mmCIF file of N, CA, C and O in Angstrom:
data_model
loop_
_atom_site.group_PDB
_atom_site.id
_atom_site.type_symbol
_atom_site.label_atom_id
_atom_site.label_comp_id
_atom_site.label_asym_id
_atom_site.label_seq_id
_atom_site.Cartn_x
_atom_site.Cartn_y
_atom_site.Cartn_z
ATOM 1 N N UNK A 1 74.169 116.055 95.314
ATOM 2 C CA UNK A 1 75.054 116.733 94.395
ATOM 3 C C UNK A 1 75.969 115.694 93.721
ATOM 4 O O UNK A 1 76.697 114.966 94.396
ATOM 5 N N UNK A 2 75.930 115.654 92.724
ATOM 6 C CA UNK A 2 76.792 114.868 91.589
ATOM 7 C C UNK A 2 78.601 115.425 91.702
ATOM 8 O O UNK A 2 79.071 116.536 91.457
ATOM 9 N N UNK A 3 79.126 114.460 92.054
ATOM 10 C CA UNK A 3 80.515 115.236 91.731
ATOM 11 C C UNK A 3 81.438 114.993 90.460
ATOM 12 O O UNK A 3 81.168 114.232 89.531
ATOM 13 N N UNK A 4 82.427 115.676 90.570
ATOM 14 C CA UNK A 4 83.045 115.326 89.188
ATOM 15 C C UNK A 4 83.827 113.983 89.233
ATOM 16 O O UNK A 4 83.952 113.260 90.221
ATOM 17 N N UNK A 5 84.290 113.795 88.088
ATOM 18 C CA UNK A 5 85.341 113.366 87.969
ATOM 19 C C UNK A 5 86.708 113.433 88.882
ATOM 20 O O UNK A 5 87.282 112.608 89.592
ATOM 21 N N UNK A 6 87.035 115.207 88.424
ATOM 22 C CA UNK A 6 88.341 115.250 88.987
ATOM 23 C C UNK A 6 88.033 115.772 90.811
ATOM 24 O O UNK A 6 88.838 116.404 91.495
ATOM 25 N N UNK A 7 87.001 115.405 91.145
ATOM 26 C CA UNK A 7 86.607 115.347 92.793
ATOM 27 C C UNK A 7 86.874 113.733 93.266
ATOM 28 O O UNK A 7 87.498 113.280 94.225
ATOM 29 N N UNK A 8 86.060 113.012 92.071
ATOM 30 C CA UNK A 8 86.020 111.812 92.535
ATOM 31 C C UNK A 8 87.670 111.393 92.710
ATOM 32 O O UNK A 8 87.899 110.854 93.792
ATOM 33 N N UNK A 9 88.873 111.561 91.798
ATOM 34 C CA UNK A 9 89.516 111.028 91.669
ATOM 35 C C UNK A 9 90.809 112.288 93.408
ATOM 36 O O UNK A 9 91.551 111.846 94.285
ATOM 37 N N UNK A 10 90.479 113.503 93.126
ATOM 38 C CA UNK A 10 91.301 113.783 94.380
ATOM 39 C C UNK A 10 90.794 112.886 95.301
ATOM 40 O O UNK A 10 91.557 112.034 95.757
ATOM 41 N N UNK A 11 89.372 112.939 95.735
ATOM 42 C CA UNK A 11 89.166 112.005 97.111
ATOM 43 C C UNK A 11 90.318 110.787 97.021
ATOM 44 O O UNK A 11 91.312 110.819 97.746
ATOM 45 N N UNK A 12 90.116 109.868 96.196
ATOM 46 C CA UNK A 12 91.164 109.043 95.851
ATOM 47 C C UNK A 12 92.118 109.198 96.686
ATOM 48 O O UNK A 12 92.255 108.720 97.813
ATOM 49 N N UNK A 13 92.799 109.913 96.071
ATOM 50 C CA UNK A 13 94.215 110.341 96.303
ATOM 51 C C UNK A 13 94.424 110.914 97.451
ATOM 52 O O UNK A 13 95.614 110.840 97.758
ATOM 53 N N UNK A 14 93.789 111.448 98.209
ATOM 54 C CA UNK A 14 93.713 111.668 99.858
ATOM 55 C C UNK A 14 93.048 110.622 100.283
ATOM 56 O O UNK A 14 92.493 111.233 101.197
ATOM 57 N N UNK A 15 92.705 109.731 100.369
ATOM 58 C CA UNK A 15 92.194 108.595 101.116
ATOM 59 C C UNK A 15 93.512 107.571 100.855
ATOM 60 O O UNK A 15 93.870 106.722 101.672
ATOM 61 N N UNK A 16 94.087 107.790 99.706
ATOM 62 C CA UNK A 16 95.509 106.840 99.684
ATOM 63 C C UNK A 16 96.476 107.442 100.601
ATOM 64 O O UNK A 16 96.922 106.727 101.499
ATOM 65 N N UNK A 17 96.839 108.584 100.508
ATOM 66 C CA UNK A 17 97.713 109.788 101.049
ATOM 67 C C UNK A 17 96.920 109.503 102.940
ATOM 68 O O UNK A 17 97.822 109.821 103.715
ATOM 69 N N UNK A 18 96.258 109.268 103.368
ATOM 70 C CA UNK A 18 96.282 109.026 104.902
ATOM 71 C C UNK A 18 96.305 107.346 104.761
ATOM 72 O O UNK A 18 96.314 106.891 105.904
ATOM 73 N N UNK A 19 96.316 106.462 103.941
ATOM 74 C CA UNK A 19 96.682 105.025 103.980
ATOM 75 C C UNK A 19 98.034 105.319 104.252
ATOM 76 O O UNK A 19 98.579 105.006 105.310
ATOM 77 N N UNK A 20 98.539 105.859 103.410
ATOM 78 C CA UNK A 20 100.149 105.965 103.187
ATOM 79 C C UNK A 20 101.040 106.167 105.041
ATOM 80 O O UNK A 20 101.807 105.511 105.746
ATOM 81 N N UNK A 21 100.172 107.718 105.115
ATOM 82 C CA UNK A 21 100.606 108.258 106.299
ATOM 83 C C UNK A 21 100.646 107.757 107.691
ATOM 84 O O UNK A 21 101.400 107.982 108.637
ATOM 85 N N UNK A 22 99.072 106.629 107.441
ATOM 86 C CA UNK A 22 99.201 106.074 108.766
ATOM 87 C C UNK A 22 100.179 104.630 108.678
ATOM 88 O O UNK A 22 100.237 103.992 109.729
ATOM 89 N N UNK A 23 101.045 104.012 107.334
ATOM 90 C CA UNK A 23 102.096 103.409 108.086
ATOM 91 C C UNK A 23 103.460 104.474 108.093
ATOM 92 O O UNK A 23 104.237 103.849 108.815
ATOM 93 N N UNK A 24 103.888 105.235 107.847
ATOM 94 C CA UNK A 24 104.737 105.882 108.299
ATOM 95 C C UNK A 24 104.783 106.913 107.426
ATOM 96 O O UNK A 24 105.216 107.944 107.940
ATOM 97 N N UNK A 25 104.475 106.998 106.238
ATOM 98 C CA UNK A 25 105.209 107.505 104.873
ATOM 99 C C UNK A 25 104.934 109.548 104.902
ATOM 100 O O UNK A 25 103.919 109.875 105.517
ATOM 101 N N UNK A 26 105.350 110.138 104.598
ATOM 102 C CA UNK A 26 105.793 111.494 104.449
ATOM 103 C C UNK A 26 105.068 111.432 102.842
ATOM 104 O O UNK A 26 105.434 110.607 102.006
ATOM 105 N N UNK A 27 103.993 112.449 102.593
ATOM 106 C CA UNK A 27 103.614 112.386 101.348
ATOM 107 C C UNK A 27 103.161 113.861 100.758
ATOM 108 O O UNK A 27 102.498 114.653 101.429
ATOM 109 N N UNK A 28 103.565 114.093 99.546
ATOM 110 C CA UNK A 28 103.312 114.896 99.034
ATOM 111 C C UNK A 28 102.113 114.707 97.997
ATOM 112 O O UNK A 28 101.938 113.557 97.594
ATOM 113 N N UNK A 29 101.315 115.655 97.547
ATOM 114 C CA UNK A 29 100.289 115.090 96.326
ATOM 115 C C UNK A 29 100.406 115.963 94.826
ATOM 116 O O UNK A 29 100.721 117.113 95.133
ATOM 117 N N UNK A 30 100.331 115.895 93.989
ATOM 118 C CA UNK A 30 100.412 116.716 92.867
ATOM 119 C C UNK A 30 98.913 116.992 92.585
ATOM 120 O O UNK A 30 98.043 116.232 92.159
ATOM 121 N N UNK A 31 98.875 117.905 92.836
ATOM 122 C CA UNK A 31 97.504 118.427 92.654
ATOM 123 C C UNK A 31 96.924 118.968 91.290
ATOM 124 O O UNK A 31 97.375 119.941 90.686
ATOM 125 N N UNK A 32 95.892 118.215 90.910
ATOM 126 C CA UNK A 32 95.418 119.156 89.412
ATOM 127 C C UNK A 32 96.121 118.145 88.458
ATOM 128 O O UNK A 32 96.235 118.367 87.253
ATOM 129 N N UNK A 33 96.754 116.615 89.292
ATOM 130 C CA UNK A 33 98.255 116.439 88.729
ATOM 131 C C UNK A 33 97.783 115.384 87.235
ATOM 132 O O UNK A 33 97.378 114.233 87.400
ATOM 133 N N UNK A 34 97.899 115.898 86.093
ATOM 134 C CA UNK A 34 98.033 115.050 84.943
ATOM 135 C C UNK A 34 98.864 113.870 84.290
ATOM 136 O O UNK A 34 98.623 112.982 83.472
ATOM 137 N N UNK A 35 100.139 114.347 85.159
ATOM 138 C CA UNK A 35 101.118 113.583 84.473
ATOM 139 C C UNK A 35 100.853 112.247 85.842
ATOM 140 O O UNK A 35 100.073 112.207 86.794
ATOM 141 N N UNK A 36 102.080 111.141 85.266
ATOM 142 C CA UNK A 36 102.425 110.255 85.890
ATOM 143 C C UNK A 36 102.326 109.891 87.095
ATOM 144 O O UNK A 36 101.664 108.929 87.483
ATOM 145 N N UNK A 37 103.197 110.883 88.006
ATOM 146 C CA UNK A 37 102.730 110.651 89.172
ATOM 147 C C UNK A 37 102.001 111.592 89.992
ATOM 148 O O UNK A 37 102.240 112.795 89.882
ATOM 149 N N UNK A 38 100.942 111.061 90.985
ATOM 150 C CA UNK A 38 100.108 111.755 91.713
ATOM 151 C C UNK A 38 100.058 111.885 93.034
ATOM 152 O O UNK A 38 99.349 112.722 93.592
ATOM 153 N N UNK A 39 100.765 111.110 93.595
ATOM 154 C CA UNK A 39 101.504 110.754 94.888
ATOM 155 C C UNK A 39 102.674 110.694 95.605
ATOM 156 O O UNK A 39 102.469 109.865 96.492
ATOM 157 N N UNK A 40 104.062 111.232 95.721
ATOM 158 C CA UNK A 40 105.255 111.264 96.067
ATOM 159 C C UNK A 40 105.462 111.015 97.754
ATOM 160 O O UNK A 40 105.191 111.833 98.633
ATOM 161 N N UNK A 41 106.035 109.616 97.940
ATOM 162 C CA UNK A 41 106.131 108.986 99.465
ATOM 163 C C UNK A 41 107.567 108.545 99.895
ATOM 164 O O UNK A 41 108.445 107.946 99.274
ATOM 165 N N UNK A 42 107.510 109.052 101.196
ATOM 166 C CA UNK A 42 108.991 108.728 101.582
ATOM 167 C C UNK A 42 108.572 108.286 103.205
ATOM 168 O O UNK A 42 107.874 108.791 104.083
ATOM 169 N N UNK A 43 109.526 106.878 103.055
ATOM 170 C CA UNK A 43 109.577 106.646 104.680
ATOM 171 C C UNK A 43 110.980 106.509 105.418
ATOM 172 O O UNK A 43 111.824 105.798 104.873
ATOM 173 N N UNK A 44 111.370 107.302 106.933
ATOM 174 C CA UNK A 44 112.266 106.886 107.363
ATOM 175 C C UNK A 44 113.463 107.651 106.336
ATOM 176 O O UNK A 44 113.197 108.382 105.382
ATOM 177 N N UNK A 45 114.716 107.300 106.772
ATOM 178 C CA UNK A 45 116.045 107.966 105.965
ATOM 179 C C UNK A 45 117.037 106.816 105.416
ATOM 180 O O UNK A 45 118.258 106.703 105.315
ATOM 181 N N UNK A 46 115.987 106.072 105.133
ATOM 182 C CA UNK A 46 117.012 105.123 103.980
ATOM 183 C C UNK A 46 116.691 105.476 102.585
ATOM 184 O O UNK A 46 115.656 105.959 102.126
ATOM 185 N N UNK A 47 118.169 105.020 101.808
ATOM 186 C CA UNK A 47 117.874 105.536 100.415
ATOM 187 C C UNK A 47 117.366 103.966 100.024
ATOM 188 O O UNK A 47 117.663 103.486 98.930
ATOM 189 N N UNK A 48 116.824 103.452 100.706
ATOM 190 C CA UNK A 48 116.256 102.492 99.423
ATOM 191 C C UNK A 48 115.387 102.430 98.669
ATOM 192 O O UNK A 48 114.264 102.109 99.056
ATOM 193 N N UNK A 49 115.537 102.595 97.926
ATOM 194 C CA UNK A 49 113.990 102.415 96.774
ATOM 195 C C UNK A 49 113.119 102.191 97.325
ATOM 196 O O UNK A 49 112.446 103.216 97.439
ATOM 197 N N UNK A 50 112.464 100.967 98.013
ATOM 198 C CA UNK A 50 111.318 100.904 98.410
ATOM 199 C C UNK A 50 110.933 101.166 99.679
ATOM 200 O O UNK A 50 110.139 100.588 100.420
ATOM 201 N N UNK A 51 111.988 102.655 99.897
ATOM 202 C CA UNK A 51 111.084 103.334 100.887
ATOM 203 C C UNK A 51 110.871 104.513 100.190
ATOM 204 O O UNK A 51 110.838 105.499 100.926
ATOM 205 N N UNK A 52 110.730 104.712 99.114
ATOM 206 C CA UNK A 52 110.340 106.020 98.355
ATOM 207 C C UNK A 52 109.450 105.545 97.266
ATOM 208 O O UNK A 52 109.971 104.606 96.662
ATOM 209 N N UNK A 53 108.053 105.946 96.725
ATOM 210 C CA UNK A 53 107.197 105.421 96.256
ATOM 211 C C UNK A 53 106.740 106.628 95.202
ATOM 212 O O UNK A 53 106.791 107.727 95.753
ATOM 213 N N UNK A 54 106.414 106.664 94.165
ATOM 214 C CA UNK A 54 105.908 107.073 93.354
ATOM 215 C C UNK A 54 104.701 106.514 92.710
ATOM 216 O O UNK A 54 104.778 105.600 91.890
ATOM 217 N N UNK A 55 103.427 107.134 93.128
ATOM 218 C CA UNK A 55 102.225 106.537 93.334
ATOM 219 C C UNK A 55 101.355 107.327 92.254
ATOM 220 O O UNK A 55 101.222 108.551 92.279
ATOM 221 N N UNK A 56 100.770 106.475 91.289
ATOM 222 C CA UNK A 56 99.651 106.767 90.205
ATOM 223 C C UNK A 56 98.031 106.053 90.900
ATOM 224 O O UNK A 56 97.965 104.849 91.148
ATOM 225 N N UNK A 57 97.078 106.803 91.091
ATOM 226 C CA UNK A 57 95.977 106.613 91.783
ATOM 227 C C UNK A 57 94.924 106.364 90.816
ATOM 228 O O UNK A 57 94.747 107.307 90.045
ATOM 229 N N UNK A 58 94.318 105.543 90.676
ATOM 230 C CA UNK A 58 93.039 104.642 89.802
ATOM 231 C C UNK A 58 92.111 104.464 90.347
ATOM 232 O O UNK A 58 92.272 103.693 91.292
ATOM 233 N N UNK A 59 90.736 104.961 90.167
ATOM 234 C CA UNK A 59 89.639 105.241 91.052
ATOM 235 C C UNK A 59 89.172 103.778 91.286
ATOM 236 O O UNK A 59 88.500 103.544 92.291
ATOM 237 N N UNK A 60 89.575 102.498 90.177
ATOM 238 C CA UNK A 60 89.049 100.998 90.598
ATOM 239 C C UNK A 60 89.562 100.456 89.410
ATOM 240 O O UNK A 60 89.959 101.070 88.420
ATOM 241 N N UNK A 61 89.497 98.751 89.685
ATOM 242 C CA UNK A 61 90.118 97.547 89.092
ATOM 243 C C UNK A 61 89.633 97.832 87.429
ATOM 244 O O UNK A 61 90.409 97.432 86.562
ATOM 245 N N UNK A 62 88.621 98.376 87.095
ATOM 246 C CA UNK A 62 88.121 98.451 85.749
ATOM 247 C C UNK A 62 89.196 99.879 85.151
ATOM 248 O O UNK A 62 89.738 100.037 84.057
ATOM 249 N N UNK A 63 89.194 100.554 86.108
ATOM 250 C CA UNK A 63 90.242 101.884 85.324
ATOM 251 C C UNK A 63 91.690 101.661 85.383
ATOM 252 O O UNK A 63 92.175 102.425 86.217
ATOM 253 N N UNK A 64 92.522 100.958 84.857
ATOM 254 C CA UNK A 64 93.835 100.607 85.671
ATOM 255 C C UNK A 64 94.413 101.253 84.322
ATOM 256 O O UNK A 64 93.815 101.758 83.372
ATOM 257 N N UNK A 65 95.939 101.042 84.593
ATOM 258 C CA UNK A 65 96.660 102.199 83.439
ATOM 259 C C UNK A 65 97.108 101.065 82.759
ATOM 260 O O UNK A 65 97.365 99.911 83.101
ATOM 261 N N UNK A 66 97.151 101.985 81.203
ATOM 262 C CA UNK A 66 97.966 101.473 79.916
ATOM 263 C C UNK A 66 99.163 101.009 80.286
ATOM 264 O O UNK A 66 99.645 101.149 81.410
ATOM 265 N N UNK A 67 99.645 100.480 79.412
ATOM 266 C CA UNK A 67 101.019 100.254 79.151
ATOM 267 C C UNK A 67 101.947 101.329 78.833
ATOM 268 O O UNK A 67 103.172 101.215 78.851
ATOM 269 N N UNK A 68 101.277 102.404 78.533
ATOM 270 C CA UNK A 68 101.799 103.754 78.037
ATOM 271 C C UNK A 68 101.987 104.526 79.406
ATOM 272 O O UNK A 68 102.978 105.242 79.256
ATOM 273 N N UNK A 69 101.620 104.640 80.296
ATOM 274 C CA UNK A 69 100.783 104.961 81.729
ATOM 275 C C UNK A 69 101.872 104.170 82.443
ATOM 276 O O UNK A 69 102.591 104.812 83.208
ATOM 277 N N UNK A 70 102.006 103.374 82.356
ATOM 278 C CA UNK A 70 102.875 102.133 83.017
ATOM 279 C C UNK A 70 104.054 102.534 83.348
ATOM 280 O O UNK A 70 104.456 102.695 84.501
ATOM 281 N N UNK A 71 104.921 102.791 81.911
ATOM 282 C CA UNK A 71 106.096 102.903 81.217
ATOM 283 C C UNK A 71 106.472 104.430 81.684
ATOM 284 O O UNK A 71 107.579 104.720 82.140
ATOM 285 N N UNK A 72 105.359 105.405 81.503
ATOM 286 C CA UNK A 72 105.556 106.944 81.613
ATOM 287 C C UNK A 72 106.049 106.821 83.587
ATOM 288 O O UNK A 72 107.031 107.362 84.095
ATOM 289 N N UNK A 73 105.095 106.030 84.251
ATOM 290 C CA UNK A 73 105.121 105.954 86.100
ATOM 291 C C UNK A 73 106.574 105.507 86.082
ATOM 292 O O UNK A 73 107.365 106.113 86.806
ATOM 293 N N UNK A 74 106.995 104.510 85.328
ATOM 294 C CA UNK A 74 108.432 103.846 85.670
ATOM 295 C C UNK A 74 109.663 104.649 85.108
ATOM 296 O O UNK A 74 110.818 104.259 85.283
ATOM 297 N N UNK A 75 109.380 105.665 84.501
ATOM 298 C CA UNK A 75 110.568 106.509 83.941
ATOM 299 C C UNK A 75 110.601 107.837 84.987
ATOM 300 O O UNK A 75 111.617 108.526 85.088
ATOM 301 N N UNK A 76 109.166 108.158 85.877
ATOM 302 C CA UNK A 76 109.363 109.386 86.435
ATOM 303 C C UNK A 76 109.865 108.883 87.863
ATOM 304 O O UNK A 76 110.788 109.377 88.511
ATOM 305 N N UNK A 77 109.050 107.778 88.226
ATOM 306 C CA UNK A 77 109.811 107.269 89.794
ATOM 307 C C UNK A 77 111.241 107.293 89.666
ATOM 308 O O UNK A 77 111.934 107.592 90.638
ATOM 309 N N UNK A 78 111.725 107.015 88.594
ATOM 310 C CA UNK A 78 113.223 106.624 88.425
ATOM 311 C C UNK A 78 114.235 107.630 88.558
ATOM 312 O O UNK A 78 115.456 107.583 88.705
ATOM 313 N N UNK A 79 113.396 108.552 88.466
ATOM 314 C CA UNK A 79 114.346 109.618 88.235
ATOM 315 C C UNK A 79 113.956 110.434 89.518
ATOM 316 O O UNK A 79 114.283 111.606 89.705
ATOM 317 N N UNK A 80 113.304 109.756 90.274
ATOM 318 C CA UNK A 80 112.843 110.251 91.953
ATOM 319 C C UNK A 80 113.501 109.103 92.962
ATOM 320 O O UNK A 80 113.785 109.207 94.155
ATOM 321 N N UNK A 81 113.643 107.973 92.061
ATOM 322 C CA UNK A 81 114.975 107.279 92.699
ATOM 323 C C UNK A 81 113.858 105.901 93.371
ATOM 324 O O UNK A 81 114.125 104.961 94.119
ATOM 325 N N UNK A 82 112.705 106.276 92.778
ATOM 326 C CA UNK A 82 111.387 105.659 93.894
ATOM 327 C C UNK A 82 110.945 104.785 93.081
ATOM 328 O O UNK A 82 111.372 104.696 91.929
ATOM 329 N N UNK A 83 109.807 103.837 93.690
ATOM 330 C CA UNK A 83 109.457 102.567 93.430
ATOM 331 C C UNK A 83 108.391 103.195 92.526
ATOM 332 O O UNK A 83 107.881 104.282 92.795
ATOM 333 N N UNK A 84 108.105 102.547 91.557
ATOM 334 C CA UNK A 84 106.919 102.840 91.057
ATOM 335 C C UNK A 84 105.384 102.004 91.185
ATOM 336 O O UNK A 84 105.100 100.954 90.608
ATOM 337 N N UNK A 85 104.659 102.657 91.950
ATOM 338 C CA UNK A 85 103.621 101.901 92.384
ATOM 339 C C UNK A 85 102.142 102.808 91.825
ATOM 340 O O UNK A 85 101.965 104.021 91.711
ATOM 341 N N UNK A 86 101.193 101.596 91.541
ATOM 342 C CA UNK A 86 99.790 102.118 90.964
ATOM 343 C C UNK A 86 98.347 101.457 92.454
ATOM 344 O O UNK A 86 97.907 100.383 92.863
ATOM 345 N N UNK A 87 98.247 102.231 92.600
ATOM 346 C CA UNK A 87 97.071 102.213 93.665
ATOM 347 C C UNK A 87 95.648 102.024 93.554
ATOM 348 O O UNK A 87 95.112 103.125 93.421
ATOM 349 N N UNK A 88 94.587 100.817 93.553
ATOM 350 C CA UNK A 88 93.597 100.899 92.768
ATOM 351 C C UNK A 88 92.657 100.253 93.770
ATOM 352 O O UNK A 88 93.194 99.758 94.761
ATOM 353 N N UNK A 89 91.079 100.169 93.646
ATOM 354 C CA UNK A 89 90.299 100.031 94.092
ATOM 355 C C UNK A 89 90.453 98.253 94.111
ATOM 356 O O UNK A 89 90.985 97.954 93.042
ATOM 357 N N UNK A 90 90.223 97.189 94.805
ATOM 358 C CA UNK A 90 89.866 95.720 94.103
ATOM 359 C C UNK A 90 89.023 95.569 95.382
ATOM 360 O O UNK A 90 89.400 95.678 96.549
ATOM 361 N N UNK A 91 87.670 95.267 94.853
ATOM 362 C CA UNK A 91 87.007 94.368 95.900
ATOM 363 C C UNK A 91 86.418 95.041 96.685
ATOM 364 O O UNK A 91 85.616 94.386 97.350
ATOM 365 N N UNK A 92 86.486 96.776 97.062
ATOM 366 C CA UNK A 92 86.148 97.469 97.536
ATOM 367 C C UNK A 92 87.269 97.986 98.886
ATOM 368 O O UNK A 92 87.171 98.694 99.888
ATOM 369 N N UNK A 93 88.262 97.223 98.267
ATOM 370 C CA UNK A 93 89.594 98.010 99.085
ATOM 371 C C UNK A 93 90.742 98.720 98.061
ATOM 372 O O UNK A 93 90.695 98.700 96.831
ATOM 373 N N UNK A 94 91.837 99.383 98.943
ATOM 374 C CA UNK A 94 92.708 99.806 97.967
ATOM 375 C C UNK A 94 93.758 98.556 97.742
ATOM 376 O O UNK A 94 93.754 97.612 98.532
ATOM 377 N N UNK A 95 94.500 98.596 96.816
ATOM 378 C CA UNK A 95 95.087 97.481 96.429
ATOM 379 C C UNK A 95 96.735 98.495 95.861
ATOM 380 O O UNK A 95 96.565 99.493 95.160
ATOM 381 N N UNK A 96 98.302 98.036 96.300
ATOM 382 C CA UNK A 96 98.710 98.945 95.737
ATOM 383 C C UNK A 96 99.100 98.126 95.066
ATOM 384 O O UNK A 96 98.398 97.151 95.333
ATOM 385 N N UNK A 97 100.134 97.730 93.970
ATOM 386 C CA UNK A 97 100.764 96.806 92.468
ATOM 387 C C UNK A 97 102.091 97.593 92.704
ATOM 388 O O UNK A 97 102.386 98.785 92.613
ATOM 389 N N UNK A 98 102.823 96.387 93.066
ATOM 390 C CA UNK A 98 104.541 97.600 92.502
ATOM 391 C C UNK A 98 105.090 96.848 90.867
ATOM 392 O O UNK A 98 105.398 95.690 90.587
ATOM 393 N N UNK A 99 105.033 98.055 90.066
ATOM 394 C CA UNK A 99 105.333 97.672 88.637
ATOM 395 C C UNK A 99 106.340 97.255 88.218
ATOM 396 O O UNK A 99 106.486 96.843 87.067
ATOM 397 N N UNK A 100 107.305 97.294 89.185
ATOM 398 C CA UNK A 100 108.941 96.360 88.798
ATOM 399 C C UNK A 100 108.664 94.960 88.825
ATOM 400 O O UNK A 100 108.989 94.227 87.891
ATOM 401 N N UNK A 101 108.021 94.511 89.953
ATOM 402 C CA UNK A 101 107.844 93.310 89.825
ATOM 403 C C UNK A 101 106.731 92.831 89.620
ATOM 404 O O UNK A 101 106.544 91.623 89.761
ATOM 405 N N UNK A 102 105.917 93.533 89.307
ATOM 406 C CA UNK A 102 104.286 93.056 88.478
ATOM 407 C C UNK A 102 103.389 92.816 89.310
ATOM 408 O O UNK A 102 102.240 93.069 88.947
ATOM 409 N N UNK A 103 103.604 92.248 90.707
ATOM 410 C CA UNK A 103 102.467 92.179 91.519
ATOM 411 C C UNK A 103 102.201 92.508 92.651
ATOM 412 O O UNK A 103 103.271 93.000 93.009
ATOM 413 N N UNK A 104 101.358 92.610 93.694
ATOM 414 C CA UNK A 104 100.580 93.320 94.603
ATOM 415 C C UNK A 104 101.742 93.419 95.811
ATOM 416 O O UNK A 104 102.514 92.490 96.048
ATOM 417 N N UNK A 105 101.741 94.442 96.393
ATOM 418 C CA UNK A 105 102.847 94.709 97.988
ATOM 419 C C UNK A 105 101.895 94.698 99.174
ATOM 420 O O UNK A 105 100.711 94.383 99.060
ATOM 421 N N UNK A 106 102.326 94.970 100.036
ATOM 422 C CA UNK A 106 101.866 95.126 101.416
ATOM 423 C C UNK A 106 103.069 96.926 101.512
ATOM 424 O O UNK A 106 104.268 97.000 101.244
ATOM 425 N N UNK A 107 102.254 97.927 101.917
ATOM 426 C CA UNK A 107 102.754 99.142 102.372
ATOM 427 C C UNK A 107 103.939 98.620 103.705
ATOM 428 O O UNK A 107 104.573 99.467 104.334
#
């Protein structure tokens, strides 16, 4: 059976969503979700930013987001108080990118 698109891309997003969970993180998913973010993560009860994550999910290194995409993730985390991070396939692992500072994190 051929799946879709928007199958291929939930799997995604639940295979990130138990990455997330198994280092600590509390996650919500936006389901069906179009806009910006597709992932909402919180670890622990600090307010720091980068324990709150606002996660855009990219099925691999060839699909990665615009600059438009970019800009839209960094205005909605912000206003969730959260890091804005894009989650993508490289190499045949997930890879996450935090977009404030342009390059790759460790969860």
């Amino acid at each position: 059976m051929t799946s879709t698109q928007y199958q291929r891309g939930a799997a995604g997003e639940y295979y990130v969503i138990k990455l997330l969970e198994d280092k600590g993180y509390k996650t919500i998913r936006s389901s069906g979700s179009h806009g910006p973010i597709d992932i909402l993560a919180a670890k622990g009860a600090s307010v720091e930013k980068n324990h709150r994550l606002g996660v855009q999910v990219k099925k691999s290194e060839k699909h990665r987001m615009t600059t438009d995409e970019e800009q839209k993730l960094m205005e909605w985390a912000n206003l969730f108080e959260a890091l804005p991070v894009e989650a993508f396939k490289q190499n045949g692992r997930w890879a996450f990118r935090d977009l404030l500072m342009g390059e790759l994190m460790e969860l």
